[in-house]
Amino acid sequence: MTTETLVTEPNRKSLLSLPRPHETKSINMSTENLAKTDSGFQRYLILKKMINRWRNAHTLCLWQMTLSQRRNPYITLRIQDAMVQELALANKQLLMVRQAALHQLFEREHQQYQQELNQMGKAFYVERF
């Protein structure tokens, strides 16, 4: 293998594209380059703002979750207290309904006894004022 066989056309192009040690890169301060740098910086700022908004939203969500977790026991206690009050009122209402039903039952039975006594020619003693 000779040197000529190693340096073929594709290898020659890749060798030419390598940077040479004695060459230095100059800084291009053209307006195009500055505009690219400026737009890159603006993109960076936009991304940084977006990340900060996401971070703030995440913090707010965590705060809301802990707040609701702290509130839940108090809400449960309030609901239980309301249920106890509603049950007490329902029991009073049920008692009044039962009393009214008993009063109607006794009134019907009284009228029935009065009719039976009238048929036998008898009556209840009623004091007049």
Short mmCIF file of N, CA, C and O in Angstrom, two decimals:
data_model
loop_
_atom_site.label_atom_id
_atom_site.label_comp_id
_atom_site.label_asym_id
_atom_site.label_seq_id
_atom_site.Cartn_x
_atom_site.Cartn_y
_atom_site.Cartn_z
N MET A 1 0.84 -1.17 0.00
CA MET A 1 0.00 0.00 0.00
C MET A 1 0.88 1.24 0.00
O MET A 1 1.72 1.41 0.87
N THR A 2 0.59 2.07 -0.92
CA THR A 2 1.39 3.29 -1.02
C THR A 2 0.59 4.46 -0.50
O THR A 2 -0.60 4.36 -0.21
N THR A 3 1.23 5.57 -0.45
CA THR A 3 0.57 6.78 0.04
C THR A 3 -0.48 7.24 -0.95
O THR A 3 -1.52 7.78 -0.55
N GLU A 4 -0.27 7.00 -2.18
CA GLU A 4 -1.23 7.43 -3.18
C GLU A 4 -2.53 6.68 -3.09
O GLU A 4 -3.60 7.24 -3.33
N THR A 5 -2.47 5.41 -2.73
CA THR A 5 -3.71 4.65 -2.62
C THR A 5 -4.53 5.08 -1.41
O THR A 5 -5.75 5.00 -1.42
N LEU A 6 -3.87 5.51 -0.36
CA LEU A 6 -4.61 5.97 0.82
C LEU A 6 -5.27 7.32 0.60
O LEU A 6 -6.33 7.61 1.13
N VAL A 7 -4.64 8.16 -0.16
CA VAL A 7 -5.19 9.49 -0.36
C VAL A 7 -6.02 9.45 -1.63
O VAL A 7 -5.57 9.80 -2.71
N THR A 8 -7.21 9.02 -1.52
CA THR A 8 -8.14 9.01 -2.63
C THR A 8 -8.94 10.28 -2.60
O THR A 8 -8.81 11.10 -1.68
N GLU A 9 -9.84 10.44 -3.54
CA GLU A 9 -10.62 11.68 -3.63
C GLU A 9 -11.48 11.93 -2.38
O GLU A 9 -11.44 13.02 -1.84
N PRO A 10 -12.25 10.92 -1.85
CA PRO A 10 -13.03 11.19 -0.63
C PRO A 10 -12.13 11.47 0.57
O PRO A 10 -12.43 12.33 1.39
N ASN A 11 -11.02 10.75 0.66
CA ASN A 11 -10.12 10.99 1.79
C ASN A 11 -9.46 12.36 1.68
O ASN A 11 -9.20 13.01 2.68
N ARG A 12 -9.17 12.79 0.45
CA ARG A 12 -8.54 14.09 0.25
C ARG A 12 -9.46 15.21 0.70
O ARG A 12 -9.03 16.15 1.36
N LYS A 13 -10.77 15.10 0.43
CA LYS A 13 -11.72 16.13 0.85
C LYS A 13 -11.83 16.20 2.37
O LYS A 13 -11.91 17.27 2.95
N SER A 14 -11.85 15.04 3.01
CA SER A 14 -11.95 15.04 4.46
C SER A 14 -10.68 15.59 5.10
O SER A 14 -10.72 16.22 6.15
N LEU A 15 -9.55 15.35 4.47
CA LEU A 15 -8.30 15.89 5.01
C LEU A 15 -8.24 17.39 4.84
O LEU A 15 -7.71 18.11 5.69
N LEU A 16 -8.79 17.90 3.74
CA LEU A 16 -8.77 19.34 3.51
C LEU A 16 -9.70 20.09 4.45
O LEU A 16 -9.48 21.25 4.76
N SER A 17 -10.75 19.42 4.90
CA SER A 17 -11.72 20.09 5.76
C SER A 17 -11.27 20.17 7.22
O SER A 17 -11.87 20.89 8.01
N LEU A 18 -10.25 19.45 7.61
CA LEU A 18 -9.77 19.51 8.99
C LEU A 18 -9.12 20.85 9.25
O LEU A 18 -8.44 21.41 8.39
N PRO A 19 -9.30 21.38 10.47
CA PRO A 19 -8.68 22.68 10.76
C PRO A 19 -7.15 22.52 10.88
O PRO A 19 -6.67 21.54 11.41
N ARG A 20 -6.48 23.50 10.39
CA ARG A 20 -5.03 23.48 10.49
C ARG A 20 -4.62 24.20 11.76
O ARG A 20 -5.23 25.20 12.14
N PRO A 21 -3.60 23.73 12.42
CA PRO A 21 -3.22 24.33 13.70
C PRO A 21 -2.79 25.78 13.62
O PRO A 21 -2.97 26.53 14.56
N HIS A 22 -2.23 26.22 12.53
CA HIS A 22 -1.74 27.59 12.45
C HIS A 22 -2.84 28.58 12.12
O HIS A 22 -2.64 29.78 12.19
N GLU A 23 -4.05 28.08 11.74
CA GLU A 23 -5.15 28.97 11.41
C GLU A 23 -5.90 29.36 12.67
O GLU A 23 -6.09 28.57 13.57
N THR A 24 -6.35 30.60 12.76
CA THR A 24 -7.18 31.05 13.88
C THR A 24 -8.51 31.53 13.30
O THR A 24 -8.56 32.04 12.18
N LYS A 25 -9.53 31.37 14.06
CA LYS A 25 -10.85 31.81 13.62
C LYS A 25 -11.01 33.28 13.96
O LYS A 25 -10.72 33.70 15.09
N SER A 26 -11.51 34.03 13.03
CA SER A 26 -11.79 35.43 13.31
C SER A 26 -13.25 35.56 13.73
O SER A 26 -14.10 34.80 13.32
N ILE A 27 -13.50 36.53 14.55
CA ILE A 27 -14.87 36.76 15.03
C ILE A 27 -15.57 37.63 14.01
O ILE A 27 -15.10 38.72 13.69
N ASN A 28 -16.69 37.12 13.53
CA ASN A 28 -17.45 37.83 12.51
C ASN A 28 -18.47 38.71 13.22
O ASN A 28 -19.39 38.23 13.87
N MET A 29 -18.35 40.02 13.11
CA MET A 29 -19.24 40.95 13.78
C MET A 29 -20.20 41.60 12.78
O MET A 29 -20.60 42.73 12.93
N SER A 30 -20.58 40.86 11.76
CA SER A 30 -21.50 41.41 10.76
C SER A 30 -22.89 41.56 11.36
O SER A 30 -23.21 40.99 12.40
N THR A 31 -23.74 42.30 10.70
CA THR A 31 -25.09 42.52 11.21
C THR A 31 -25.90 41.24 11.19
O THR A 31 -26.74 41.01 12.06
N GLU A 32 -25.65 40.38 10.20
CA GLU A 32 -26.36 39.09 10.15
C GLU A 32 -26.00 38.25 11.36
O GLU A 32 -26.86 37.65 12.00
N ASN A 33 -24.73 38.20 11.66
CA ASN A 33 -24.26 37.40 12.78
C ASN A 33 -24.80 37.96 14.09
O ASN A 33 -25.20 37.22 14.99
N LEU A 34 -24.80 39.28 14.22
CA LEU A 34 -25.35 39.90 15.43
C LEU A 34 -26.85 39.63 15.55
O LEU A 34 -27.36 39.40 16.64
N ALA A 35 -27.55 39.67 14.43
CA ALA A 35 -28.99 39.41 14.46
C ALA A 35 -29.25 37.97 14.88
O ALA A 35 -30.17 37.69 15.65
N LYS A 36 -28.42 37.03 14.36
CA LYS A 36 -28.58 35.63 14.76
C LYS A 36 -28.32 35.47 16.25
O LYS A 36 -29.03 34.76 16.95
N THR A 37 -27.27 36.13 16.73
CA THR A 37 -26.93 36.06 18.15
C THR A 37 -28.05 36.67 18.99
O THR A 37 -28.45 36.12 20.02
N ASP A 38 -28.57 37.82 18.53
CA ASP A 38 -29.64 38.49 19.25
C ASP A 38 -30.91 37.64 19.26
O ASP A 38 -31.58 37.51 20.30
N SER A 39 -31.27 37.02 18.13
CA SER A 39 -32.47 36.18 18.10
C SER A 39 -32.27 34.94 18.96
O SER A 39 -33.21 34.46 19.61
N GLY A 40 -31.05 34.42 19.00
CA GLY A 40 -30.77 33.29 19.89
C GLY A 40 -30.93 33.67 21.33
O GLY A 40 -31.47 32.92 22.14
N PHE A 41 -30.47 34.89 21.67
CA PHE A 41 -30.61 35.38 23.05
C PHE A 41 -32.07 35.60 23.39
O PHE A 41 -32.51 35.29 24.50
N GLN A 42 -32.83 36.14 22.42
CA GLN A 42 -34.27 36.34 22.65
C GLN A 42 -34.97 35.00 22.84
O GLN A 42 -35.84 34.88 23.70
N ARG A 43 -34.60 33.99 22.04
CA ARG A 43 -35.18 32.66 22.24
C ARG A 43 -34.85 32.13 23.63
O ARG A 43 -35.68 31.53 24.29
N TYR A 44 -33.62 32.34 24.04
CA TYR A 44 -33.20 31.91 25.37
C TYR A 44 -34.05 32.59 26.44
O TYR A 44 -34.53 31.93 27.38
N LEU A 45 -34.27 33.90 26.30
CA LEU A 45 -35.08 34.61 27.29
C LEU A 45 -36.53 34.12 27.29
O LEU A 45 -37.14 33.95 28.35
N ILE A 46 -37.07 33.86 26.09
CA ILE A 46 -38.45 33.36 25.99
C ILE A 46 -38.55 31.99 26.65
O ILE A 46 -39.48 31.72 27.43
N LEU A 47 -37.59 31.11 26.37
CA LEU A 47 -37.60 29.79 27.00
C LEU A 47 -37.45 29.88 28.50
O LEU A 47 -38.10 29.16 29.25
N LYS A 48 -36.58 30.80 28.95
CA LYS A 48 -36.38 30.97 30.39
C LYS A 48 -37.67 31.46 31.06
O LYS A 48 -38.05 30.96 32.13
N LYS A 49 -38.37 32.41 30.42
CA LYS A 49 -39.64 32.89 30.97
C LYS A 49 -40.67 31.76 31.01
O LYS A 49 -41.42 31.64 31.97
N MET A 50 -40.71 30.94 29.94
CA MET A 50 -41.66 29.84 29.89
C MET A 50 -41.38 28.83 31.01
O MET A 50 -42.31 28.37 31.68
N ILE A 51 -40.12 28.52 31.21
CA ILE A 51 -39.75 27.59 32.29
C ILE A 51 -40.14 28.17 33.64
O ILE A 51 -40.67 27.46 34.50
N ASN A 52 -39.93 29.47 33.84
CA ASN A 52 -40.32 30.10 35.11
C ASN A 52 -41.83 30.06 35.30
O ASN A 52 -42.31 29.82 36.41
N ARG A 53 -42.60 30.28 34.21
CA ARG A 53 -44.06 30.20 34.32
C ARG A 53 -44.50 28.79 34.68
O ARG A 53 -45.38 28.59 35.52
N TRP A 54 -43.89 27.80 34.04
CA TRP A 54 -44.22 26.41 34.35
C TRP A 54 -43.87 26.08 35.80
O TRP A 54 -44.62 25.42 36.49
N ARG A 55 -42.72 26.56 36.25
CA ARG A 55 -42.30 26.30 37.62
C ARG A 55 -43.27 26.95 38.61
O ARG A 55 -43.66 26.36 39.60
N ASN A 56 -43.67 28.19 38.31
CA ASN A 56 -44.63 28.88 39.18
C ASN A 56 -45.99 28.18 39.18
O ASN A 56 -46.63 28.06 40.23
N ALA A 57 -46.43 27.72 38.00
CA ALA A 57 -47.70 27.01 37.93
C ALA A 57 -47.63 25.70 38.71
O ALA A 57 -48.58 25.34 39.40
N HIS A 58 -46.50 25.02 38.61
CA HIS A 58 -46.33 23.77 39.36
C HIS A 58 -46.36 24.04 40.86
O HIS A 58 -47.02 23.32 41.62
N THR A 59 -45.67 25.09 41.29
CA THR A 59 -45.68 25.46 42.72
C THR A 59 -47.09 25.81 43.17
O THR A 59 -47.52 25.40 44.26
N LEU A 60 -47.82 26.56 42.34
CA LEU A 60 -49.19 26.92 42.69
C LEU A 60 -50.08 25.69 42.79
O LEU A 60 -50.90 25.58 43.71
N CYS A 61 -49.92 24.74 41.87
CA CYS A 61 -50.70 23.51 41.92
C CYS A 61 -50.41 22.72 43.20
O CYS A 61 -51.33 22.21 43.85
N LEU A 62 -49.13 22.62 43.55
CA LEU A 62 -48.78 21.92 44.79
C LEU A 62 -49.38 22.61 46.00
O LEU A 62 -49.88 21.98 46.92
N TRP A 63 -49.34 23.95 46.01
CA TRP A 63 -49.90 24.71 47.12
C TRP A 63 -51.41 24.48 47.22
O TRP A 63 -51.95 24.29 48.31
N GLN A 64 -52.09 24.50 46.06
CA GLN A 64 -53.54 24.26 46.06
C GLN A 64 -53.88 22.87 46.57
O GLN A 64 -54.84 22.69 47.30
N MET A 65 -53.06 21.87 46.17
CA MET A 65 -53.33 20.50 46.62
C MET A 65 -53.16 20.39 48.14
O MET A 65 -54.00 19.79 48.82
N THR A 66 -52.11 20.98 48.68
CA THR A 66 -51.92 20.91 50.13
C THR A 66 -53.00 21.70 50.85
O THR A 66 -53.45 21.31 51.91
N LEU A 67 -53.41 22.82 50.25
CA LEU A 67 -54.48 23.62 50.86
C LEU A 67 -55.78 22.83 50.92
O LEU A 67 -56.46 22.81 51.94
N SER A 68 -56.11 22.15 49.83
CA SER A 68 -57.35 21.36 49.83
C SER A 68 -57.24 20.18 50.78
O SER A 68 -58.22 19.79 51.41
N GLN A 69 -56.04 19.60 50.92
CA GLN A 69 -55.87 18.50 51.86
C GLN A 69 -56.04 18.98 53.29
O GLN A 69 -56.56 18.27 54.14
N ARG A 70 -55.59 20.22 53.57
CA ARG A 70 -55.78 20.77 54.91
C ARG A 70 -57.23 21.14 55.15
O ARG A 70 -57.72 21.09 56.27
N ARG A 71 -57.93 21.57 54.09
CA ARG A 71 -59.32 21.99 54.23
C ARG A 71 -60.28 20.82 54.37
O ARG A 71 -61.32 20.95 54.99
N ASN A 72 -59.96 19.70 53.77
CA ASN A 72 -60.88 18.57 53.73
C ASN A 72 -61.35 18.11 55.11
O ASN A 72 -62.54 17.83 55.28
N PRO A 73 -60.49 17.99 56.13
CA PRO A 73 -61.01 17.57 57.45
C PRO A 73 -62.04 18.55 58.01
O PRO A 73 -63.04 18.13 58.58
N TYR A 74 -61.82 19.86 57.80
CA TYR A 74 -62.78 20.84 58.30
C TYR A 74 -64.10 20.76 57.54
O TYR A 74 -65.18 20.89 58.12
N ILE A 75 -64.01 20.53 56.25
CA ILE A 75 -65.24 20.39 55.45
C ILE A 75 -66.00 19.15 55.91
O ILE A 75 -67.22 19.17 56.05
N THR A 76 -65.27 18.07 56.17
CA THR A 76 -65.91 16.83 56.63
C THR A 76 -66.60 17.06 57.97
O THR A 76 -67.73 16.61 58.18
N LEU A 77 -65.92 17.76 58.86
CA LEU A 77 -66.55 18.05 60.17
C LEU A 77 -67.80 18.91 60.00
O LEU A 77 -68.82 18.67 60.66
N ARG A 78 -67.73 19.92 59.12
CA ARG A 78 -68.89 20.77 58.90
C ARG A 78 -70.06 19.97 58.30
O ARG A 78 -71.21 20.15 58.70
N ILE A 79 -69.74 19.09 57.38
CA ILE A 79 -70.79 18.26 56.76
C ILE A 79 -71.41 17.33 57.80
O ILE A 79 -72.64 17.15 57.84
N GLN A 80 -70.58 16.74 58.65
CA GLN A 80 -71.09 15.86 59.70
C GLN A 80 -71.98 16.63 60.66
O GLN A 80 -73.04 16.14 61.08
N ASP A 81 -71.58 17.85 61.01
CA ASP A 81 -72.39 18.67 61.91
C ASP A 81 -73.73 19.01 61.26
O ASP A 81 -74.78 18.95 61.91
N ALA A 82 -73.70 19.35 59.97
CA ALA A 82 -74.95 19.65 59.26
C ALA A 82 -75.84 18.41 59.20
O ALA A 82 -77.06 18.51 59.35
N MET A 83 -75.24 17.24 59.01
CA MET A 83 -76.03 16.00 58.97
C MET A 83 -76.68 15.74 60.33
O MET A 83 -77.85 15.32 60.39
N VAL A 84 -75.95 15.97 61.40
CA VAL A 84 -76.52 15.77 62.74
C VAL A 84 -77.70 16.71 62.95
O VAL A 84 -78.75 16.30 63.47
N GLN A 85 -77.55 17.98 62.55
CA GLN A 85 -78.64 18.93 62.70
C GLN A 85 -79.85 18.54 61.86
O GLN A 85 -81.00 18.63 62.31
N GLU A 86 -79.59 18.10 60.62
CA GLU A 86 -80.70 17.68 59.76
C GLU A 86 -81.41 16.45 60.31
O GLU A 86 -82.64 16.36 60.26
N LEU A 87 -80.66 15.51 60.88
CA LEU A 87 -81.28 14.33 61.48
C LEU A 87 -82.14 14.72 62.69
O LEU A 87 -83.22 14.16 62.89
N ALA A 88 -81.65 15.67 63.49
CA ALA A 88 -82.43 16.13 64.64
C ALA A 88 -83.74 16.77 64.17
O ALA A 88 -84.82 16.49 64.73
N LEU A 89 -83.65 17.63 63.15
CA LEU A 89 -84.87 18.25 62.63
C LEU A 89 -85.80 17.22 61.99
O LEU A 89 -87.02 17.30 62.13
N ALA A 90 -85.23 16.24 61.30
CA ALA A 90 -86.06 15.19 60.69
C ALA A 90 -86.75 14.37 61.77
O ALA A 90 -87.93 13.99 61.60
N ASN A 91 -86.06 14.09 62.87
CA ASN A 91 -86.69 13.34 63.97
C ASN A 91 -87.83 14.13 64.59
O ASN A 91 -88.88 13.57 64.91
N LYS A 92 -87.64 15.46 64.75
CA LYS A 92 -88.73 16.29 65.29
C LYS A 92 -89.92 16.27 64.34
O LYS A 92 -91.07 16.15 64.78
N GLN A 93 -89.64 16.40 63.05
CA GLN A 93 -90.71 16.40 62.07
C GLN A 93 -91.43 15.06 62.06
O GLN A 93 -92.67 15.00 61.99
N LEU A 94 -90.66 13.97 62.12
CA LEU A 94 -91.27 12.64 62.15
C LEU A 94 -92.13 12.46 63.39
O LEU A 94 -93.22 11.88 63.33
N LEU A 95 -91.68 12.97 64.51
CA LEU A 95 -92.45 12.89 65.76
C LEU A 95 -93.77 13.64 65.61
O LEU A 95 -94.83 13.13 66.02
N MET A 96 -93.71 14.84 65.00
CA MET A 96 -94.94 15.61 64.81
C MET A 96 -95.91 14.89 63.86
O MET A 96 -97.12 14.88 64.10
N VAL A 97 -95.38 14.27 62.83
CA VAL A 97 -96.23 13.54 61.88
C VAL A 97 -96.88 12.35 62.58
O VAL A 97 -98.08 12.08 62.41
N ARG A 98 -96.10 11.63 63.38
CA ARG A 98 -96.65 10.48 64.12
C ARG A 98 -97.72 10.93 65.10
O ARG A 98 -98.76 10.27 65.25
N GLN A 99 -97.46 12.04 65.80
CA GLN A 99 -98.46 12.54 66.76
C GLN A 99 -99.75 12.92 66.03
O GLN A 99 -100.85 12.63 66.52
N ALA A 100 -99.63 13.57 64.87
CA ALA A 100 -100.82 13.95 64.10
C ALA A 100 -101.57 12.70 63.62
O ALA A 100 -102.81 12.66 63.67
N ALA A 101 -100.83 11.68 63.20
CA ALA A 101 -101.46 10.43 62.74
C ALA A 101 -102.18 9.75 63.91
O ALA A 101 -103.31 9.25 63.75
N LEU A 102 -101.56 9.72 65.09
CA LEU A 102 -102.20 9.13 66.27
C LEU A 102 -103.45 9.92 66.65
O LEU A 102 -104.48 9.34 67.02
N HIS A 103 -103.36 11.25 66.58
CA HIS A 103 -104.50 12.09 66.92
C HIS A 103 -105.67 11.79 65.97
O HIS A 103 -106.83 11.65 66.44
N GLN A 104 -105.41 11.65 64.68
CA GLN A 104 -106.46 11.32 63.73
C GLN A 104 -107.04 9.93 64.00
O GLN A 104 -108.25 9.72 63.93
N LEU A 105 -106.15 8.97 64.35
CA LEU A 105 -106.61 7.62 64.65
C LEU A 105 -107.54 7.63 65.87
O LEU A 105 -108.61 7.02 65.84
N PHE A 106 -107.11 8.33 66.94
CA PHE A 106 -107.95 8.39 68.14
C PHE A 106 -109.26 9.11 67.84
O PHE A 106 -110.32 8.73 68.38
N GLU A 107 -109.25 10.14 67.02
CA GLU A 107 -110.48 10.86 66.67
C GLU A 107 -111.44 9.95 65.90
O GLU A 107 -112.65 9.93 66.19
N ARG A 108 -110.93 9.16 64.96
CA ARG A 108 -111.79 8.22 64.21
C ARG A 108 -112.36 7.15 65.14
O ARG A 108 -113.55 6.80 65.05
N GLU A 109 -111.49 6.62 66.02
CA GLU A 109 -111.98 5.60 66.96
C GLU A 109 -113.04 6.18 67.88
O GLU A 109 -114.05 5.53 68.19
N HIS A 110 -112.86 7.42 68.32
CA HIS A 110 -113.84 8.08 69.18
C HIS A 110 -115.18 8.24 68.45
O HIS A 110 -116.25 7.96 69.02
N GLN A 111 -115.11 8.66 67.18
CA GLN A 111 -116.34 8.80 66.40
C GLN A 111 -117.00 7.44 66.18
O GLN A 111 -118.23 7.32 66.24
N GLN A 112 -116.18 6.41 65.97
CA GLN A 112 -116.74 5.07 65.77
C GLN A 112 -117.44 4.59 67.04
O GLN A 112 -118.54 4.04 66.99
N TYR A 113 -116.81 4.78 68.20
CA TYR A 113 -117.45 4.38 69.48
C TYR A 113 -118.73 5.17 69.71
O TYR A 113 -119.72 4.65 70.21
N GLN A 114 -118.69 6.45 69.38
CA GLN A 114 -119.87 7.29 69.57
C GLN A 114 -121.03 6.77 68.69
O GLN A 114 -122.18 6.71 69.16
N GLN A 115 -120.72 6.39 67.45
CA GLN A 115 -121.77 5.84 66.58
C GLN A 115 -122.30 4.53 67.13
O GLN A 115 -123.51 4.27 67.13
N GLU A 116 -121.43 3.67 67.63
CA GLU A 116 -121.88 2.38 68.19
C GLU A 116 -122.74 2.61 69.43
O GLU A 116 -123.77 1.94 69.63
N LEU A 117 -122.33 3.56 70.28
CA LEU A 117 -123.13 3.86 71.47
C LEU A 117 -124.48 4.46 71.09
O LEU A 117 -125.51 4.18 71.73
N ASN A 118 -124.53 5.33 70.06
CA ASN A 118 -125.78 5.92 69.59
C ASN A 118 -126.73 4.84 69.10
O ASN A 118 -127.94 4.91 69.31
N GLN A 119 -126.17 3.82 68.42
CA GLN A 119 -127.01 2.73 67.92
C GLN A 119 -127.61 1.93 69.09
O GLN A 119 -128.71 1.41 68.98
N MET A 120 -126.85 1.85 70.19
CA MET A 120 -127.39 1.14 71.36
C MET A 120 -128.23 2.07 72.24
O MET A 120 -128.81 1.64 73.22
N GLY A 121 -128.30 3.33 71.88
CA GLY A 121 -129.09 4.28 72.65
C GLY A 121 -128.33 4.86 73.82
O GLY A 121 -128.92 5.42 74.74
N LYS A 122 -127.08 4.79 73.80
CA LYS A 122 -126.27 5.34 74.89
C LYS A 122 -125.40 6.46 74.34
O LYS A 122 -125.30 6.65 73.14
N ALA A 123 -124.70 7.18 75.25
CA ALA A 123 -123.85 8.29 74.82
C ALA A 123 -122.74 8.51 75.84
O ALA A 123 -122.81 8.05 76.98
N PHE A 124 -121.75 9.24 75.40
CA PHE A 124 -120.66 9.64 76.31
C PHE A 124 -121.17 10.79 77.15
O PHE A 124 -121.99 11.59 76.72
N TYR A 125 -120.68 10.89 78.37
CA TYR A 125 -121.03 12.01 79.22
C TYR A 125 -120.18 13.20 78.80
O TYR A 125 -118.97 13.13 78.75
N VAL A 126 -120.82 14.32 78.45
CA VAL A 126 -120.12 15.53 78.07
C VAL A 126 -120.59 16.62 78.99
O VAL A 126 -121.78 16.90 79.12
N GLU A 127 -119.67 17.25 79.66
CA GLU A 127 -120.01 18.32 80.61
C GLU A 127 -120.18 19.62 79.84
O GLU A 127 -119.37 19.99 79.01
N ARG A 128 -121.31 20.33 80.12
CA ARG A 128 -121.58 21.58 79.45
C ARG A 128 -121.21 22.74 80.36
O ARG A 128 -121.36 22.66 81.56
N PHE A 129 -120.83 23.82 79.74
CA PHE A 129 -120.44 24.98 80.54
C PHE A 129 -121.49 26.01 80.62
O PHE A 129 -122.27 26.36 79.90
#
